[in-house]
Short mmCIF file of C-alpha atoms in Angstrom, two decimals:
data_model
loop_
_atom_site.label_atom_id
_atom_site.label_comp_id
_atom_site.label_asym_id
_atom_site.label_seq_id
_atom_site.Cartn_x
_atom_site.Cartn_y
_atom_site.Cartn_z
CA UNK A 382 -18.30 25.54 29.66
CA UNK A 383 -18.42 21.87 28.63
CA UNK A 384 -16.98 21.03 25.24
CA UNK A 385 -17.75 17.99 23.12
CA UNK A 386 -15.00 15.49 22.56
CA UNK A 387 -16.69 14.05 19.45
CA UNK A 388 -14.52 14.57 16.37
CA UNK A 389 -15.79 16.81 13.57
CA UNK A 390 -16.86 14.81 10.51
CA UNK A 391 -14.97 16.61 7.72
CA UNK A 392 -14.22 13.71 5.31
CA UNK A 393 -16.65 13.83 2.36
CA UNK A 394 -16.66 11.59 -0.75
CA UNK A 395 -13.99 13.62 -2.55
CA UNK A 396 -11.63 13.89 0.43
CA UNK A 397 -12.06 10.24 1.37
CA UNK A 398 -11.55 9.11 -2.25
CA UNK A 399 -8.40 11.23 -2.54
CA UNK A 400 -7.18 9.92 0.81
CA UNK A 401 -7.77 6.37 -0.44
CA UNK A 402 -5.99 7.22 -3.67
CA UNK A 403 -3.02 8.62 -1.75
CA UNK A 404 -2.85 5.38 0.26
CA UNK A 405 -3.05 2.93 -2.65
CA UNK A 406 -1.69 4.77 -5.71
CA UNK A 407 1.93 5.63 -6.30
CA UNK A 408 3.79 6.25 -9.54
CA UNK A 409 6.72 4.32 -8.06
CA UNK A 410 4.91 1.10 -9.03
CA UNK A 411 4.90 1.90 -12.74
CA UNK A 412 8.51 0.81 -13.55
CA UNK A 413 7.81 -2.48 -11.76
CA UNK A 414 5.24 -3.54 -14.34
CA UNK A 415 6.43 -1.51 -17.34
CA UNK A 416 9.13 -4.17 -17.80
CA UNK A 417 6.39 -6.44 -19.16
CA UNK A 418 5.60 -4.06 -22.02
CA UNK A 419 2.14 -4.56 -23.51
CA UNK A 420 1.49 -7.41 -21.06
CA UNK A 421 1.53 -4.88 -18.21
CA UNK A 422 -2.10 -4.03 -19.09
CA UNK A 423 -3.05 -7.70 -18.81
CA UNK A 424 -1.36 -8.09 -15.41
CA UNK A 425 -2.95 -4.92 -14.01
CA UNK A 426 -6.44 -5.98 -15.04
CA UNK A 427 -5.79 -9.53 -13.79
CA UNK A 428 -4.76 -8.35 -10.31
CA UNK A 429 -7.58 -5.80 -10.32
CA UNK A 430 -10.09 -8.63 -10.89
CA UNK A 431 -8.49 -11.07 -8.47
CA UNK A 432 -7.70 -8.61 -5.69
CA UNK A 433 -8.75 -4.96 -6.14
CA UNK A 434 -12.33 -5.88 -7.06
CA UNK A 435 -12.87 -8.14 -3.98
CA UNK A 436 -11.01 -5.76 -1.65
CA UNK A 437 -13.07 -2.76 -2.76
CA UNK A 438 -16.45 -4.51 -2.44
CA UNK A 439 -15.68 -6.14 0.90
CA UNK A 440 -14.15 -2.97 2.37
CA UNK A 441 -17.28 -1.06 1.36
CA UNK A 442 -19.60 -3.63 2.97
CA UNK A 443 -17.66 -3.94 6.22
CA UNK A 444 -17.02 -0.20 6.58
CA UNK A 445 -20.73 0.57 6.20
CA UNK A 446 -21.71 -2.13 8.68
CA UNK A 447 -19.17 -1.35 11.38
CA UNK A 448 -18.55 2.40 11.38
CA UNK A 449 -16.56 2.56 14.61
CA UNK A 450 -12.93 3.61 14.36
CA UNK A 451 -10.72 0.54 14.09
CA UNK A 452 -11.37 -0.85 10.63
CA UNK A 453 -9.96 -4.33 10.08
CA UNK A 454 -9.43 -4.80 13.83
CA UNK A 455 -13.16 -4.46 14.49
CA UNK A 456 -14.16 -6.61 11.49
CA UNK A 457 -11.87 -9.57 12.25
CA UNK A 458 -12.50 -9.26 15.99
CA UNK A 459 -16.25 -9.52 15.47
CA UNK A 460 -15.78 -12.54 13.19
CA UNK A 461 -13.07 -14.60 14.89
CA UNK A 462 -12.47 -13.11 18.31
CA UNK A 463 -10.17 -10.49 19.89
CA UNK A 464 -6.92 -12.45 19.40
CA UNK A 465 -7.34 -12.69 15.64
CA UNK A 466 -8.50 -9.08 15.49
CA UNK A 467 -5.31 -7.93 17.16
CA UNK A 468 -3.22 -10.15 14.87
CA UNK A 469 -4.93 -8.75 11.74
CA UNK A 470 -4.43 -5.11 12.64
CA UNK A 471 -0.86 -5.85 13.70
CA UNK A 472 -0.12 -7.31 10.25
CA UNK A 473 -1.76 -4.31 8.62
CA UNK A 474 0.52 -2.06 10.65
CA UNK A 475 3.75 -4.06 10.64
CA UNK A 476 3.86 -4.44 6.85
CA UNK A 477 4.57 -0.71 6.78
CA UNK A 478 7.83 -1.27 8.63
CA UNK A 479 9.33 -2.85 5.52
CA UNK A 480 7.32 -0.76 3.04
CA UNK A 481 8.23 2.68 4.38
CA UNK A 482 11.93 2.40 3.45
CA UNK A 483 10.92 1.22 -0.05
CA UNK A 484 8.65 4.20 -0.78
CA UNK A 485 11.19 6.64 0.67
CA UNK A 486 13.95 5.15 -1.48
CA UNK A 487 11.78 6.06 -4.47
CA UNK A 488 11.59 9.65 -3.19
CA UNK A 489 15.35 9.68 -2.60
CA UNK A 490 16.15 8.64 -6.18
CA UNK A 491 13.77 11.31 -7.47
CA UNK A 492 15.62 13.90 -5.41
CA UNK A 493 18.88 12.50 -6.77
CA UNK A 494 17.75 13.35 -10.30
CA UNK A 495 17.46 16.98 -9.25
CA UNK A 496 21.01 16.98 -7.85
CA UNK A 497 23.15 14.23 -9.34
CA UNK A 498 21.62 11.08 -10.92
CA UNK A 499 24.59 8.97 -9.77
CA UNK A 500 23.34 9.41 -6.20
CA UNK A 501 20.40 7.10 -7.04
CA UNK A 502 22.58 4.07 -6.19
CA UNK A 503 24.47 5.70 -3.30
CA UNK A 504 23.38 3.78 -0.20
CA UNK A 505 24.42 6.48 2.28
CA UNK A 506 22.46 9.12 0.38
CA UNK A 507 19.41 6.84 0.18
CA UNK A 508 19.35 5.91 3.85
CA UNK A 509 19.87 9.56 4.88
CA UNK A 510 16.80 10.63 2.90
CA UNK A 511 14.80 7.63 4.16
CA UNK A 512 15.45 8.32 7.82
CA UNK A 513 15.26 12.11 7.61
CA UNK A 514 11.97 11.95 5.70
CA UNK A 515 10.31 9.37 7.90
CA UNK A 516 11.17 11.04 11.20
CA UNK A 517 10.07 14.40 9.80
CA UNK A 518 6.65 13.13 8.76
CA UNK A 519 6.23 11.19 11.97
CA UNK A 520 6.40 14.44 13.94
CA UNK A 521 4.22 16.18 11.34
CA UNK A 522 1.43 13.72 12.17
CA UNK A 523 1.57 14.79 15.80
CA UNK A 524 -0.48 17.87 14.79
CA UNK A 525 -3.72 16.08 14.01
CA UNK A 526 -5.57 14.19 11.29
CA UNK A 527 -7.09 17.21 9.52
CA UNK A 528 -3.72 18.80 8.76
CA UNK A 529 -2.22 15.42 7.87
CA UNK A 530 -5.08 14.36 5.55
CA UNK A 531 -5.08 17.63 3.61
CA UNK A 532 -1.35 17.28 2.99
CA UNK A 533 -1.91 13.77 1.58
CA UNK A 534 -4.89 14.87 -0.55
CA UNK A 535 -2.98 17.78 -2.10
CA UNK A 536 0.02 15.49 -2.55
CA UNK A 537 -1.94 12.90 -4.51
CA UNK A 538 -3.40 15.58 -6.78
CA UNK A 539 -0.15 17.45 -7.43
CA UNK A 540 2.28 14.54 -7.14
CA UNK A 541 0.37 11.53 -8.50
CA UNK A 542 -2.62 12.52 -10.64
CA UNK A 543 -0.93 15.43 -12.47
CA UNK A 544 2.43 13.73 -13.21
CA UNK A 545 0.58 10.53 -14.08
CA UNK A 546 -1.66 12.37 -16.54
CA UNK A 547 1.38 14.15 -18.02
CA UNK A 548 3.19 10.83 -18.43
CA UNK A 549 0.17 9.39 -20.24
CA UNK A 550 -0.07 12.44 -22.55
CA UNK A 551 3.64 12.29 -23.41
CA UNK A 552 3.44 8.55 -23.98
CA UNK A 553 0.48 9.06 -26.32
CA UNK A 554 2.38 11.73 -28.28
CA UNK A 555 5.34 9.36 -28.60
CA UNK A 556 3.09 6.50 -29.66
CA UNK A 557 1.44 8.45 -32.48
CA UNK A 558 4.68 10.00 -33.76
CA UNK A 559 7.32 8.38 -35.94
CA UNK A 560 9.48 7.42 -32.94
CA UNK A 561 10.63 3.81 -32.37
CA UNK A 562 8.45 1.82 -29.97
CA UNK A 563 10.02 -0.34 -27.27
CA UNK A 564 7.07 -2.68 -26.95
CA UNK A 565 5.18 -4.94 -29.30
CA UNK A 566 1.44 -4.53 -29.76
CA UNK A 567 0.17 -8.04 -30.49
CA UNK A 568 -2.00 -10.72 -28.91
CA UNK A 569 0.99 -12.85 -27.76
CA UNK A 570 2.60 -9.71 -26.30
CA UNK A 571 -0.59 -8.90 -24.38
CA UNK A 572 -0.92 -12.47 -23.09
CA UNK A 573 2.69 -13.65 -22.54
CA UNK A 574 1.68 -17.27 -21.85
CA UNK A 575 0.63 -17.61 -25.48
CA UNK A 576 4.26 -17.36 -26.57
CA UNK A 577 5.75 -20.68 -27.61
CA UNK A 578 9.05 -19.64 -26.05
CA UNK A 579 7.57 -19.47 -22.56
CA UNK A 580 9.90 -21.21 -20.13
CA UNK A 581 10.41 -21.50 -16.40
CA UNK A 582 12.15 -18.14 -16.48
CA UNK A 583 8.83 -16.57 -17.50
CA UNK A 584 7.24 -18.09 -14.42
CA UNK A 585 10.05 -16.64 -12.32
CA UNK A 586 9.47 -13.24 -13.89
CA UNK A 587 5.86 -13.36 -12.69
CA UNK A 588 7.13 -12.80 -9.16
CA UNK A 589 6.99 -9.11 -9.97
CA UNK A 590 3.21 -9.42 -10.21
CA UNK A 591 3.08 -9.89 -6.42
CA UNK A 592 4.12 -6.24 -6.19
CA UNK A 593 0.80 -5.32 -7.77
CA UNK A 594 -1.06 -6.72 -4.78
CA UNK A 595 0.76 -4.18 -2.64
CA UNK A 596 0.10 -1.49 -5.26
CA UNK A 597 -3.67 -2.08 -5.03
CA UNK A 598 -3.73 -2.54 -1.27
CA UNK A 599 -4.99 0.01 1.23
CA UNK A 600 -8.66 0.62 0.53
CA UNK A 601 -9.55 -0.64 3.99
CA UNK A 602 -7.21 1.79 5.77
CA UNK A 603 -9.60 4.74 5.59
CA UNK A 604 -12.02 2.82 7.84
CA UNK A 605 -9.67 3.74 10.69
CA UNK A 606 -10.99 7.32 10.29
CA UNK A 607 -14.67 6.33 10.42
CA UNK A 608 -15.54 8.85 13.11
CA UNK A 609 -14.38 11.71 10.87
CA UNK A 610 -16.40 10.60 7.80
CA UNK A 611 -19.59 12.41 6.82
CA UNK A 612 -22.53 10.03 6.33
CA UNK A 613 -20.23 6.96 6.30
CA UNK A 614 -22.92 4.56 5.00
CA UNK A 615 -23.00 6.37 1.64
CA UNK A 616 -19.57 7.99 1.60
CA UNK A 617 -17.49 4.82 2.08
CA UNK A 618 -18.71 2.77 -0.93
CA UNK A 619 -18.66 5.78 -3.27
CA UNK A 620 -15.16 6.83 -2.22
CA UNK A 621 -13.80 3.28 -2.41
CA UNK A 622 -15.13 2.66 -5.93
CA UNK A 623 -13.98 6.09 -7.19
CA UNK A 624 -10.46 5.60 -5.82
CA UNK A 625 -10.22 2.06 -7.18
CA UNK A 626 -11.24 3.12 -10.70
CA UNK A 627 -8.87 6.09 -10.84
CA UNK A 628 -6.01 3.98 -9.51
CA UNK A 629 -6.49 1.28 -12.16
CA UNK A 630 -6.63 3.89 -14.94
CA UNK A 631 -3.43 5.62 -13.82
CA UNK A 632 -1.57 2.35 -13.39
CA UNK A 633 -2.43 0.79 -16.76
CA UNK A 634 -1.90 3.85 -18.94
CA UNK A 635 1.14 5.04 -16.95
CA UNK A 636 2.97 1.71 -17.21
CA UNK A 637 2.28 1.50 -20.95
CA UNK A 638 3.61 5.03 -21.39
CA UNK A 639 6.95 4.05 -19.85
CA UNK A 640 7.08 0.79 -21.81
CA UNK A 641 6.51 2.64 -25.09
CA UNK A 642 9.82 4.51 -24.84
CA UNK A 643 12.20 2.88 -22.34
CA UNK A 644 13.71 -0.55 -23.22
CA UNK A 645 12.57 -3.05 -20.58
CA UNK A 646 16.14 -4.09 -19.72
CA UNK A 647 17.00 -0.45 -18.91
CA UNK A 648 14.12 0.16 -16.50
CA UNK A 649 15.26 0.59 -12.89
CA UNK A 650 12.75 -0.36 -10.18
CA UNK A 651 13.83 2.61 -8.08
CA UNK A 652 14.65 5.31 -10.64
CA UNK A 653 12.71 4.10 -13.69
CA UNK A 654 9.99 6.76 -13.49
CA UNK A 655 12.43 9.68 -13.59
CA UNK A 656 14.41 7.96 -16.35
CA UNK A 657 11.24 7.86 -18.44
CA UNK A 658 10.41 11.51 -17.75
CA UNK A 659 14.00 12.50 -18.52
CA UNK A 660 13.79 10.82 -21.94
CA UNK A 661 10.29 12.08 -22.69
CA UNK A 662 10.91 15.69 -21.73
CA UNK A 663 14.28 15.74 -23.47
CA UNK A 664 12.69 14.58 -26.70
CA UNK A 665 9.99 17.25 -26.56
CA UNK A 666 12.47 19.99 -25.46
CA UNK A 667 10.82 20.32 -22.07
CA UNK A 668 13.88 19.71 -19.89
CA UNK A 669 12.99 22.71 -17.74
CA UNK A 670 10.10 20.65 -16.36
CA UNK A 671 12.38 18.01 -14.80
CA UNK A 672 13.01 19.78 -11.47
CA UNK A 673 9.42 21.00 -10.78
CA UNK A 674 8.09 17.61 -11.88
CA UNK A 675 10.50 15.79 -9.57
CA UNK A 676 9.40 18.02 -6.68
CA UNK A 677 5.74 17.17 -7.35
CA UNK A 678 6.49 13.44 -7.60
CA UNK A 679 8.33 13.55 -4.27
CA UNK A 680 5.31 15.34 -2.78
CA UNK A 681 3.02 12.60 -4.12
CA UNK A 682 5.24 9.87 -2.70
CA UNK A 683 5.52 11.45 0.75
CA UNK A 684 1.78 12.21 0.64
CA UNK A 685 1.20 8.47 0.27
CA UNK A 686 3.72 7.84 3.03
CA UNK A 687 2.00 10.38 5.25
CA UNK A 688 -1.39 8.70 4.80
CA UNK A 689 0.11 5.33 5.75
CA UNK A 690 2.00 6.66 8.76
CA UNK A 691 -1.15 7.51 10.68
CA UNK A 692 -3.94 5.23 9.28
CA UNK A 693 -2.74 1.80 10.50
CA UNK A 694 -1.37 3.35 13.70
CA UNK A 695 -4.81 4.66 14.60
CA UNK A 696 -6.31 1.25 13.83
CA UNK A 697 -3.69 -0.38 16.05
CA UNK A 698 -4.39 2.16 18.78
CA UNK A 699 -8.06 1.14 18.70
CA UNK A 700 -6.99 -2.21 20.17
CA UNK A 701 -5.83 -0.42 23.33
CA UNK A 702 -9.47 0.18 24.25
CA UNK A 703 -9.71 -3.57 24.72
CA UNK A 704 -6.49 -3.83 26.70
CA UNK A 705 -4.35 -5.30 23.90
CA UNK A 706 -1.54 -2.75 24.24
CA UNK A 707 0.42 -1.55 27.28
CA UNK A 708 -0.70 1.82 28.74
CA UNK A 709 2.42 3.50 27.30
CA UNK A 710 1.06 2.99 23.76
CA UNK A 711 -2.45 4.14 24.69
CA UNK A 712 -1.40 7.75 25.20
CA UNK A 713 -2.98 10.41 22.97
CA UNK A 714 -1.53 13.91 22.63
CA UNK A 715 -3.49 17.18 22.65
CA UNK A 716 -4.46 16.64 18.98
CA UNK A 717 -5.86 13.16 19.62
CA UNK A 718 -2.92 11.39 17.95
CA UNK A 719 -1.23 8.24 19.38
CA UNK A 720 2.15 9.92 19.90
CA UNK A 721 4.00 7.05 21.57
CA UNK A 722 2.88 4.55 18.94
CA UNK A 723 4.11 6.93 16.23
CA UNK A 724 7.47 7.17 18.01
CA UNK A 725 7.73 3.39 18.35
CA UNK A 726 6.89 2.98 14.66
CA UNK A 727 9.67 5.40 13.67
CA UNK A 728 12.24 3.45 15.71
CA UNK A 729 11.27 0.11 14.11
CA UNK A 730 11.34 1.62 10.59
CA UNK A 731 14.82 2.99 11.30
CA UNK A 732 16.06 -0.52 12.05
CA UNK A 733 14.38 -1.98 8.93
CA UNK A 734 16.00 0.70 6.75
CA UNK A 735 19.41 -0.76 7.44
CA UNK A 736 18.61 -3.43 4.80
CA UNK A 737 19.77 -0.91 2.19
CA UNK A 738 23.30 -1.16 3.57
CA UNK A 739 23.53 -4.94 3.13
CA UNK A 740 21.86 -5.59 -0.24
CA UNK A 741 23.83 -5.76 -3.54
CA UNK A 742 21.95 -2.79 -5.05
CA UNK A 743 19.23 -0.28 -4.27
CA UNK A 744 16.85 -2.12 -6.63
CA UNK A 745 17.38 -5.46 -4.86
CA UNK A 746 16.85 -3.84 -1.45
CA UNK A 747 13.74 -2.12 -2.79
CA UNK A 748 12.38 -5.45 -4.04
CA UNK A 749 13.04 -7.63 -1.01
CA UNK A 750 11.51 -5.02 1.31
CA UNK A 751 8.52 -4.69 -1.02
CA UNK A 752 7.90 -8.45 -1.25
CA UNK A 753 8.13 -8.90 2.53
CA UNK A 754 5.73 -6.01 2.98
CA UNK A 755 3.35 -7.61 0.47
CA UNK A 756 3.44 -11.00 2.19
CA UNK A 757 2.74 -9.51 5.62
CA UNK A 758 -0.12 -7.46 4.20
CA UNK A 759 -1.64 -10.42 2.35
CA UNK A 760 -1.94 -12.34 5.62
CA UNK A 761 -4.20 -9.55 6.89
CA UNK A 762 -6.21 -9.55 3.67
CA UNK A 763 -6.88 -13.29 3.89
CA UNK A 764 -8.31 -12.72 7.37
CA UNK A 765 -10.39 -9.77 6.15
CA UNK A 766 -11.88 -11.71 3.23
CA UNK A 767 -12.71 -14.68 5.48
CA UNK A 768 -14.16 -12.35 8.13
CA UNK A 769 -16.58 -10.86 5.60
CA UNK A 770 -17.95 -14.33 4.82
CA UNK A 771 -18.18 -15.29 8.50
CA UNK A 772 -19.96 -12.05 9.47
CA UNK A 773 -22.73 -12.70 6.95
CA UNK A 774 -23.63 -15.71 9.09
CA UNK A 775 -22.75 -14.66 12.64
CA UNK A 776 -23.84 -11.00 12.33
CA UNK A 777 -26.59 -11.18 9.73
CA UNK A 778 -28.64 -8.73 11.82
CA UNK A 779 -26.10 -5.89 11.45
CA UNK A 780 -27.40 -3.28 9.03
CA UNK A 781 -25.02 -2.66 6.11
CA UNK A 782 -25.75 0.32 3.85
CA UNK A 783 -23.88 -1.52 1.10
CA UNK A 784 -24.05 -5.29 0.63
CA UNK A 785 -22.26 -7.35 -1.99
CA UNK A 786 -25.06 -8.48 -4.33
CA UNK A 787 -26.45 -12.00 -4.84
CA UNK A 788 -26.68 -12.70 -1.11
CA UNK A 789 -24.63 -15.67 0.14
CA UNK A 790 -23.34 -16.85 -3.28
CA UNK A 791 -22.13 -13.30 -3.89
CA UNK A 792 -20.18 -12.95 -0.64
CA UNK A 793 -18.75 -16.45 -1.03
CA UNK A 794 -17.55 -15.74 -4.58
CA UNK A 795 -16.00 -12.34 -3.80
CA UNK A 796 -14.51 -13.38 -0.45
CA UNK A 797 -13.10 -16.66 -1.77
CA UNK A 798 -11.67 -14.96 -4.87
CA UNK A 799 -9.79 -12.46 -2.70
CA UNK A 800 -8.62 -15.02 -0.14
CA UNK A 801 -7.39 -17.58 -2.69
CA UNK A 802 -5.58 -15.03 -4.89
CA UNK A 803 -3.95 -13.47 -1.82
CA UNK A 804 -2.73 -16.88 -0.63
CA UNK A 805 -1.25 -17.75 -4.04
CA UNK A 806 0.50 -14.37 -4.26
CA UNK A 807 1.91 -14.91 -0.75
CA UNK A 808 3.71 -18.10 -1.78
CA UNK A 809 4.79 -16.81 -5.20
CA UNK A 810 6.68 -14.07 -3.37
CA UNK A 811 9.27 -16.63 -2.23
CA UNK A 812 10.48 -17.10 -5.82
CA UNK A 813 13.37 -14.67 -6.47
CA UNK A 814 12.95 -12.59 -9.64
CA UNK A 815 15.41 -13.25 -12.45
CA UNK A 816 15.84 -9.54 -13.18
CA UNK A 817 17.57 -8.77 -9.89
CA UNK A 818 20.96 -9.95 -8.62
CA UNK A 819 20.40 -12.41 -5.76
CA UNK A 820 23.86 -13.55 -4.67
CA UNK A 821 22.65 -16.23 -2.28
CA UNK A 822 19.25 -17.90 -2.51
CA UNK A 823 19.44 -19.10 1.10
CA UNK A 824 19.99 -15.58 2.38
CA UNK A 825 17.06 -14.33 0.27
CA UNK A 826 14.68 -17.01 1.53
CA UNK A 827 16.05 -16.80 5.06
CA UNK A 828 15.47 -13.04 5.18
CA UNK A 829 11.84 -13.45 4.11
CA UNK A 830 11.08 -16.45 6.35
CA UNK A 831 12.75 -15.03 9.45
CA UNK A 832 11.04 -11.67 8.92
CA UNK A 833 7.63 -13.29 8.57
CA UNK A 834 8.23 -15.49 11.60
CA UNK A 835 9.28 -12.71 13.97
CA UNK A 836 6.66 -10.24 12.71
CA UNK A 837 4.00 -12.89 13.39
CA UNK A 838 5.44 -14.00 16.72
CA UNK A 839 5.41 -10.53 18.27
CA UNK A 840 1.61 -10.03 18.27
CA UNK A 841 1.12 -13.55 19.63
CA UNK A 842 3.45 -12.85 22.57
CA UNK A 843 1.87 -9.45 23.26
CA UNK A 844 -1.63 -10.90 23.30
CA UNK A 845 -0.62 -14.08 25.15
CA UNK A 846 1.03 -12.23 28.02
CA UNK A 847 -1.04 -9.05 28.12
CA UNK A 848 -1.83 -7.66 31.55
CA UNK A 849 -5.50 -7.34 32.59
CA UNK A 850 -4.63 -3.93 34.04
CA UNK A 851 -3.96 -2.61 30.50
CA UNK A 852 -7.73 -2.47 30.01
CA UNK A 853 -8.10 1.11 31.21
CA UNK A 854 -10.59 2.47 28.65
CA UNK A 855 -14.22 1.46 28.07
CA UNK A 856 -14.34 -1.02 25.12
CA UNK A 857 -17.07 0.94 23.31
CA UNK A 858 -15.32 4.29 23.65
#
């Protein structure tokens, strides 16, 4: 009996929105911005306008026009050619190499709070959790997308939405009680540039805002699962807008909740969330919630990790249909998962994790890995924004269920806004933040520049010297 090889379309609006939310929303980002106090709301809405808004609209248009599995690879390839398409999807994938250790270090510090909080700065403990967790979830993804996506969806509900809502409720109770507030509610506090005392150090502090671009990134990743989406022309735009709105709400109110109680100088980038919960729950005599809450937060973090492990890898695997990867990386296992690419990814992440052994502190390692990840990712976003503009001209005939309104002026405004803001954020990332100990500026800049150079050189060499015999699958498969 002949069986169909077409995948079952099981991703509806809710599942796809939750999968998007698991990709782009993590409570680990809250301490990053909570250090700004009341101004954190301003910075979140600013980055949402400059980046989340363009990324959501353009992802929705492109995903409903090109519904084949591949996402950003297909979009940039159609706009600028196969070489740029491969480079774009490579940057989407490779940024994870530096981001994975950062997100797992957040999980490790949360686990430390369940055992011994002093372990949060123990490098051996951190790297053990990072490597054990990543290899474990790599093999978990070998068992197929349906199992993997449900784990991420349940993780974002139990480990992101619920703890985030609880944090907001506790912060509100603290705000409307007689407790001291650690932030100032005023117009100058909301817009820090209005302060007369603004100096160059304030500009240096704005480097942390680049982390928000990474926090809001990822809406385009779900396009890699296009073949599993029910009615993609309607499902994609609805899921993207729903996920974007929920993410912004959780980020703004969650960061303010931390800033209300924890002094900004005491907020740790890695452990700040659990510090806030520890203080909140202790004040309200709810200490018994610490361990179950930490378990849920870890689940939310690894759910986000799990969604990122497979999404960009599947998009990268789509390039093999055009002969851009050696046959070894084209292999799919019995569950339709690119097993050798997953293995290769785990090896590269293992090497990147060693940065935790050579940085002055866990927070500084967390930051430098996060900023490199952001810069790599922003390169891809610039290409995606420019591709959307180009495709309106070169592929005007392609039917798009969703189109950015106002025709050409609309696509030019949205695409240019995203591309320009991404470029500015890319260069701002080279400024070291004043809040973290950077022993040697040359080492800091050298680490970022060398990482960007080699991560960009690799796809060029692969594409430049690819073998025509790698093209073993039909391009439209």
